[in-house]
Coordinates of C-alpha atoms in Angstrom, one line a residue:
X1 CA 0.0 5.6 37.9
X2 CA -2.3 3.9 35.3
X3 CA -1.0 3.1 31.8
X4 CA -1.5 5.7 29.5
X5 CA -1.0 3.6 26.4
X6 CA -3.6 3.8 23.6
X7 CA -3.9 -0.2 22.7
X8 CA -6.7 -2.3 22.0
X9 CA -7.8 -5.7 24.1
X10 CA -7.6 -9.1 22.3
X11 CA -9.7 -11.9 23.9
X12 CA -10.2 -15.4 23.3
X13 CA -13.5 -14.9 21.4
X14 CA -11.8 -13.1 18.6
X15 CA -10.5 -15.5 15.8
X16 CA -6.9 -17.2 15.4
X17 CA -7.1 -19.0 12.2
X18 CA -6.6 -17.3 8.9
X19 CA -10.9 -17.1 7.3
X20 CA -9.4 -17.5 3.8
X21 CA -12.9 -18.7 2.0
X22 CA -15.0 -16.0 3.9
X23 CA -12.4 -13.7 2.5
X24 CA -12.5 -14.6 -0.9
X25 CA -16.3 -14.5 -0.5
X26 CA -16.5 -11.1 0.9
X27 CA -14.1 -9.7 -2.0
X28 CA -15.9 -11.4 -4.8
X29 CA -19.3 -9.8 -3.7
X30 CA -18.6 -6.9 -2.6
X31 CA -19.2 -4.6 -5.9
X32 CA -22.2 -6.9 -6.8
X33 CA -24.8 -4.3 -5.7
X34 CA -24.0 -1.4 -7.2
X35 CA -26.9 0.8 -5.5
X36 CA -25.6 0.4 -2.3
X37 CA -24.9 3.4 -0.5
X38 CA -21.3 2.3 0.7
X39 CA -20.3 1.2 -2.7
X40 CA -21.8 4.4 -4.4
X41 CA -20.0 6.7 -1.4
X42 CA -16.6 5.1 -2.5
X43 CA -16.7 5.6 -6.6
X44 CA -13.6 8.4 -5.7
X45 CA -11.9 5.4 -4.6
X46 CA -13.3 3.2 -7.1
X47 CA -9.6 2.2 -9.0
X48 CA -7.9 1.7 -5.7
X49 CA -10.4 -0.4 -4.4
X50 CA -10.0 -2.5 -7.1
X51 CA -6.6 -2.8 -6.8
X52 CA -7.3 -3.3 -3.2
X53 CA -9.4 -5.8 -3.9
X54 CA -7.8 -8.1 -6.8
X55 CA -4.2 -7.7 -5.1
X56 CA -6.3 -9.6 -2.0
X57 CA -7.7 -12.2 -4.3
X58 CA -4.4 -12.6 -5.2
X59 CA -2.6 -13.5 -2.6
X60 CA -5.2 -15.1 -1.1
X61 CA -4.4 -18.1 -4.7
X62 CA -7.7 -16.9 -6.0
X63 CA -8.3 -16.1 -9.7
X64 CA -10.7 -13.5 -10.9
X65 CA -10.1 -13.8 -14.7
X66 CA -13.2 -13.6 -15.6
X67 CA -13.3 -9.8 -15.0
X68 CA -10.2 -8.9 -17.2
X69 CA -12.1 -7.3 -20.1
X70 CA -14.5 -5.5 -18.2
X71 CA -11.6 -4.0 -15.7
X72 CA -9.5 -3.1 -18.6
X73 CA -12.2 -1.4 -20.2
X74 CA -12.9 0.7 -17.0
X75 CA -9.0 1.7 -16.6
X76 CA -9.3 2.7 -20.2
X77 CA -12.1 4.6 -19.3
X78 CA -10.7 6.5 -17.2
X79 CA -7.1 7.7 -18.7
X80 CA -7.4 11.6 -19.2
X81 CA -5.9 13.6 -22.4
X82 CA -2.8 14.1 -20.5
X83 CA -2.4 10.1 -19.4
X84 CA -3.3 11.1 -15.9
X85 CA -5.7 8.4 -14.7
X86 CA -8.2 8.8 -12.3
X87 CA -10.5 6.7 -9.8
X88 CA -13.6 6.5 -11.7
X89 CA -14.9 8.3 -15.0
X90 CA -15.4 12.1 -14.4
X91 CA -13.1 12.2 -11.9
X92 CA -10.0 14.2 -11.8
X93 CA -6.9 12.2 -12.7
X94 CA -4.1 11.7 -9.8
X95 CA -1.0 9.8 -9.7
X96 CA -2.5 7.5 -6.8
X97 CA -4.9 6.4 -8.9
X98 CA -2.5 6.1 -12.1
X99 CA -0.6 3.7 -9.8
X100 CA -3.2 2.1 -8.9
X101 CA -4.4 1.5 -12.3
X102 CA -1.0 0.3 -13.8
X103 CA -1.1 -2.4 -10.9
X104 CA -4.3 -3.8 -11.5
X105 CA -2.9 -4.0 -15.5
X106 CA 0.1 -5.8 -14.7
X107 CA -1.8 -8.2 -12.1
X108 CA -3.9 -8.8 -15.1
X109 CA -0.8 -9.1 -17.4
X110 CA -2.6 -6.5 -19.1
X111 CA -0.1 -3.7 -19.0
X112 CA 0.6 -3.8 -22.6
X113 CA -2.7 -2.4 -23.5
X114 CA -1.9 0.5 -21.4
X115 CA -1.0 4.0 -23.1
X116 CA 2.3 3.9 -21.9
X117 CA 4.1 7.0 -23.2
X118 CA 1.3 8.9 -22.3
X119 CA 1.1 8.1 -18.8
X120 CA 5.3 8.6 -18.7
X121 CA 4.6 12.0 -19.5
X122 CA 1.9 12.9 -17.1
X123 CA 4.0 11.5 -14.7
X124 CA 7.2 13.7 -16.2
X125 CA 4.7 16.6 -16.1
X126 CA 4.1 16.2 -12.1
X127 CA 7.9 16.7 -11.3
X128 CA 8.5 20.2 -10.1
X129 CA 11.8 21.9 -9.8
X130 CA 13.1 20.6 -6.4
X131 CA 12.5 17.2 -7.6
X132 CA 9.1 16.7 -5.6
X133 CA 6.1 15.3 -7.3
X134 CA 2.6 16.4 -7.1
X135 CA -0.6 14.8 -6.8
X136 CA -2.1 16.1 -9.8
X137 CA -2.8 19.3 -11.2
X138 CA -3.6 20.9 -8.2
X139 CA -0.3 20.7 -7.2
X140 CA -0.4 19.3 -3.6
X141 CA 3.0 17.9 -2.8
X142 CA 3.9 14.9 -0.3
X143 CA 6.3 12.1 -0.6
X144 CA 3.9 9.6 -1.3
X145 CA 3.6 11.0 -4.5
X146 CA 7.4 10.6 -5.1
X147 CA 6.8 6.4 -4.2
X148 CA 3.8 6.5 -6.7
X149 CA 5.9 8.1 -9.3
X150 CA 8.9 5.7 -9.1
X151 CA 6.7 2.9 -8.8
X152 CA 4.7 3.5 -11.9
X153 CA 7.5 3.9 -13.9
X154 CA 9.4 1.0 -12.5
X155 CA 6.8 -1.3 -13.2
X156 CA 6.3 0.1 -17.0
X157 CA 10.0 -0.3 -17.3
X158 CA 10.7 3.5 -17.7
X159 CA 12.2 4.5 -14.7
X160 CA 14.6 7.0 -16.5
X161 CA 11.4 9.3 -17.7
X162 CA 12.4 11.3 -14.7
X163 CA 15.3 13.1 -13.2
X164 CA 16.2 10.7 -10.1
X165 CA 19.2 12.5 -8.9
X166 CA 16.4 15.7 -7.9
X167 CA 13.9 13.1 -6.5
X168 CA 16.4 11.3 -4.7
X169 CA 17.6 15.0 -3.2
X170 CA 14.2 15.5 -2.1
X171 CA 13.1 12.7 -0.5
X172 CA 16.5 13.1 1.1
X173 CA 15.2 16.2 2.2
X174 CA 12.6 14.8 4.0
X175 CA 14.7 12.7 6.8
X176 CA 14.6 13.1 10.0
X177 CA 16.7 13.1 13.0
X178 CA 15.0 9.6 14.5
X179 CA 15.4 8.0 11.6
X180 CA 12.1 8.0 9.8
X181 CA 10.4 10.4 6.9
X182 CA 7.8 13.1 7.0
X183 CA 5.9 14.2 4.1
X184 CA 7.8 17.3 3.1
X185 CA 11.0 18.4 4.9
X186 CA 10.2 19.1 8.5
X187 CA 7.0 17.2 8.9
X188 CA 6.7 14.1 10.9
X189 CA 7.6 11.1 10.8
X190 CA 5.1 8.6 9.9
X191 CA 4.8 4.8 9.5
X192 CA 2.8 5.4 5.9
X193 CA 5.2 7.8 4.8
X194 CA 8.2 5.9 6.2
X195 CA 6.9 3.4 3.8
X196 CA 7.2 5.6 0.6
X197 CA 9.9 7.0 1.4
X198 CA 11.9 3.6 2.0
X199 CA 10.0 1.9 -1.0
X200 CA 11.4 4.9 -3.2
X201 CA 15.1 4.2 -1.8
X202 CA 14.3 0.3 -2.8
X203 CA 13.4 1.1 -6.2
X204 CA 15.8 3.4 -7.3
X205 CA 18.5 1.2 -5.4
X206 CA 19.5 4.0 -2.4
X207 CA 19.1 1.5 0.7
X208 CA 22.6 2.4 1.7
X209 CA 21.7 6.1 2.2
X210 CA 18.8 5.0 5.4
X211 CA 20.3 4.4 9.0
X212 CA 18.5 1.1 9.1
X213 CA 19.2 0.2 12.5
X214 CA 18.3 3.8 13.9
X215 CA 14.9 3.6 11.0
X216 CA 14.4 -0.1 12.5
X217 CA 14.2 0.7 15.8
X218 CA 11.7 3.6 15.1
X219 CA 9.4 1.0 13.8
X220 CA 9.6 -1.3 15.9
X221 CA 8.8 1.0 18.8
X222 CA 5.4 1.1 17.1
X223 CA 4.2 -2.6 18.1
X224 CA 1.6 -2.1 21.4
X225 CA 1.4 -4.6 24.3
X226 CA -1.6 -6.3 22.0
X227 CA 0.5 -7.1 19.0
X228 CA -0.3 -4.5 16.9
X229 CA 1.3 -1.9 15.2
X230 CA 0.6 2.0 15.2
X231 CA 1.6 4.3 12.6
X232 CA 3.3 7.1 15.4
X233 CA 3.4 7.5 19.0
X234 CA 0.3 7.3 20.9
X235 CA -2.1 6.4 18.6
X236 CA -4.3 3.2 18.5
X237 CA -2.6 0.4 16.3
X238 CA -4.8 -0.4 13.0
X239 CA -3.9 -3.2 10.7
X240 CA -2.8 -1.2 7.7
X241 CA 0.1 -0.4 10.0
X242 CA 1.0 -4.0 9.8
X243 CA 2.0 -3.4 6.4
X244 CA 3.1 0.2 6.4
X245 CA 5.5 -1.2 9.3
X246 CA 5.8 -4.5 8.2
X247 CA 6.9 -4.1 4.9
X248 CA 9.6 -1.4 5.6
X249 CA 11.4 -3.7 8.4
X250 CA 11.2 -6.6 5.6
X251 CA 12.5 -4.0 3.1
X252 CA 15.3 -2.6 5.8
X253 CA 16.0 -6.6 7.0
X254 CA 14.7 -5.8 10.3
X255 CA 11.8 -8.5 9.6
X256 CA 12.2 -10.5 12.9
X257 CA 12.9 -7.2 15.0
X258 CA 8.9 -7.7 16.5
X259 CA 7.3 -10.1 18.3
X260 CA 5.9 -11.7 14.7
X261 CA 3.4 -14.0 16.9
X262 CA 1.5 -11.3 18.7
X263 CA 1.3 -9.1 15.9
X264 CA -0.3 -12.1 13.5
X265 CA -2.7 -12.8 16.7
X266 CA -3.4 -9.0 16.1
X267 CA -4.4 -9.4 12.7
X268 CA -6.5 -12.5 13.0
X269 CA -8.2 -10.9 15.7
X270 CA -9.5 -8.2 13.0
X271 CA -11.3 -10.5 10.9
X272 CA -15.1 -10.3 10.9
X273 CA -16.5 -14.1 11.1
X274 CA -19.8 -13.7 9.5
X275 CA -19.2 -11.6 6.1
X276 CA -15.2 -12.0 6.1
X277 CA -12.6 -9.1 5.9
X278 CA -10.6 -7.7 8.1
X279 CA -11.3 -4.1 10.0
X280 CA -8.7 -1.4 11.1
X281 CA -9.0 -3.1 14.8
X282 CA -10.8 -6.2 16.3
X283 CA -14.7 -5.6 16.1
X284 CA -14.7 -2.5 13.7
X285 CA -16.3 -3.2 10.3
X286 CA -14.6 -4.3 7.5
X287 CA -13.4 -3.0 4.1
X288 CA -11.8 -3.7 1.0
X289 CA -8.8 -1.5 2.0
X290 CA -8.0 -3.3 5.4
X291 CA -8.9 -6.6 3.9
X292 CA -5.9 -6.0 1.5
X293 CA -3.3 -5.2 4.1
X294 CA -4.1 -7.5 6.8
X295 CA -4.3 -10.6 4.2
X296 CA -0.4 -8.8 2.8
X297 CA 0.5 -8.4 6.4
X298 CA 0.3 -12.1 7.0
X299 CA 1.9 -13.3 3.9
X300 CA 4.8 -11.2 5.2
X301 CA 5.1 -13.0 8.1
X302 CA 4.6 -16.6 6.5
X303 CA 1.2 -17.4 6.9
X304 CA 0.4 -20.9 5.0
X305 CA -2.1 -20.5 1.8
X306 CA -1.1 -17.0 1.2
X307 CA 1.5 -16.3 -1.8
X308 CA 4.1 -14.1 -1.2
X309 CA 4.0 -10.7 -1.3
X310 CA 6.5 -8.1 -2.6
X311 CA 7.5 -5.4 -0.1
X312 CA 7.9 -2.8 -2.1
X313 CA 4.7 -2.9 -4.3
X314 CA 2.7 -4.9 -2.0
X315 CA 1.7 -7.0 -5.2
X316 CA 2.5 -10.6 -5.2
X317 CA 6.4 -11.2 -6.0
X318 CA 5.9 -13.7 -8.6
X319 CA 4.1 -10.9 -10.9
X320 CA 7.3 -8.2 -9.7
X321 CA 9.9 -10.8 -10.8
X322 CA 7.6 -11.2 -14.1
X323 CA 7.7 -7.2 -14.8
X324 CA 11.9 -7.0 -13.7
X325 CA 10.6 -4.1 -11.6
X326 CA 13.7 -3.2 -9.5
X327 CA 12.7 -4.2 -5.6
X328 CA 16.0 -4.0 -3.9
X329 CA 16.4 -5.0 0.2
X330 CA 19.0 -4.9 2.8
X331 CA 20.2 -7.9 3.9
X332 CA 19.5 -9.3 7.3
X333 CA 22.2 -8.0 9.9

């Protein structure tokens, strides 16, 4: 019988060696013209992209100071009556993009010049009865909302805004019998929500209440014969599965459960060698949001010239530690 498997093929042509300066380049120009169509296409993504983008820098050990003002202006720009922030001006606010914006602040060291108390109670004003968070206003409702919620408040040091015992409960709710989360109780599980759902546990300090061996095994089951790492069964891997993955096994101490050296040949193979970047999969085109978790993926796994990167936040750890946002793991078994 032929294999069935959904994978990608990795060939010699495809790059080993981390592109760090192509990367950096790539990042650096890729909002300089402004009346391209892809840049333009992408303004309701505009704050997470720049998150996206300076998180990269980042880890990659490069500075870009020089944009502080102007990027604090925009974020400014952008926070609502309510303290709901949204991705670009005349946008609807939403607490991805709130998130986004207080991590961009606090990789600037900015965060003081946030309106703090009024983004606590936007945030306070998205919890609904059952404990669940909405996206905004609109009141779509999904666990990753619950991770932005926490995280937000974590890293503006006022994690007691919100009532965690009915958060907890819910995102409780959402487990299921192989281990992993869905999006709302009966859903799925999935790698990306697996994520928020574990990063929740680590910032309110629950780790004990996950099976991590059962969870572990789950996502390990999600590496392919090419290295990489999809996000459920039968589906092509993509590289922001190498964090989504990645960073719950390091979260759950279930780090070296992979084969680490197939899945870093995985994401090396993703980088385009003439503009820099990485893609979801090897020859695809790049972007800013790829770029981010392939370059996180591999300071995971100890790639040389990249700084550490928190699990939980997928910022760098030296700028968590700053902050004392809580970013609790299991230890190794």
């Amino acid at each position: 019988m032929a294999n069935l498997v959904k994978d990608v093929t990795i060939s010699d042509s495809h790059p080993n060696t981390l592109l760090k300066d192509k990367h950096v380049n790539y990042l650096k120009s890729y909002s300089d013209n402004k009346e391209d169509y892809e840049y333009c296409m992408t303004e309701y993504l505009r704050m997470s992209g720049i998150y996206w983008g300076l998180t990269a820098l980042d880890l990659l050990n490069e500075s870009n100071e020089e944009s502080t003002e102007a990027m604090m202006e925009f974020i400014l720009k952008c926070v609502n009556d309510e303290g709901g922030i949204s991705p670009s001006t005349g946008h609807d606010p939403h607490i991805l993009y709130t998130l986004s914006a207080v991590q961009i602040a606090a990789l600037l060291k900015q965060e003081s010049k946030l309106p703090v108390q009024k983004i606590v109670k936007y945030i306070q004003s998205l919890q609904q009865p059952d404990g669940s968070f909405a996206g905004d206003k609109w009141g779509e409702i999904d666990t990753r909302f619950s991770f932005c919620a926490v995280a937000c408040l974590s890293l503006l040091g006022q994690l007691d805004a919100i009532d965690l015992k009915k958060a907890l409960d819910f995102v409780m709710s959402c487990l299921n019998f192989d281990g992993g989360f869905g999006s709302r109780p009966g859903s799925e599980s999935h790698a990306g929500l697996i994520y928020c759902c574990v990063g929740f546990l680590s910032v309110t300090g629950n780790l004990h209440l996950i099976d991590a061996d059962l969870l572990g095994w789950w996502l390990c089951e999600r590496q392919l014969p090419s290295g990489g790492l999809n996000g459920r069964p039968e589906k092509l891997p993509d590289v922001c599965y190498s964090w989504w993955v990645l960073a719950s096994l390091s979260i759950l101490g279930r780090l070296k459960w992979i084969d680490q050296d197939s899945l870093t040949r995985f994401i090396l193979a993703c980088q385009d060698t003439e503009t820099g970047g990485f893609s979801d999969r090897p020859g695809d085109i790049p972007d800013p949001f790829h770029t981010l978790f392939g370059v996180a993926g591999l300071s995971l796994l100890g790639t040389k010239d990249l700084k550490e990167v928190d699990p939980t936040f997928c910022m760098p750890a030296n700028v968590i530690q700053r902050l004392g946002a809580v970013s609790q793991k299991l230890p190794s078994p």
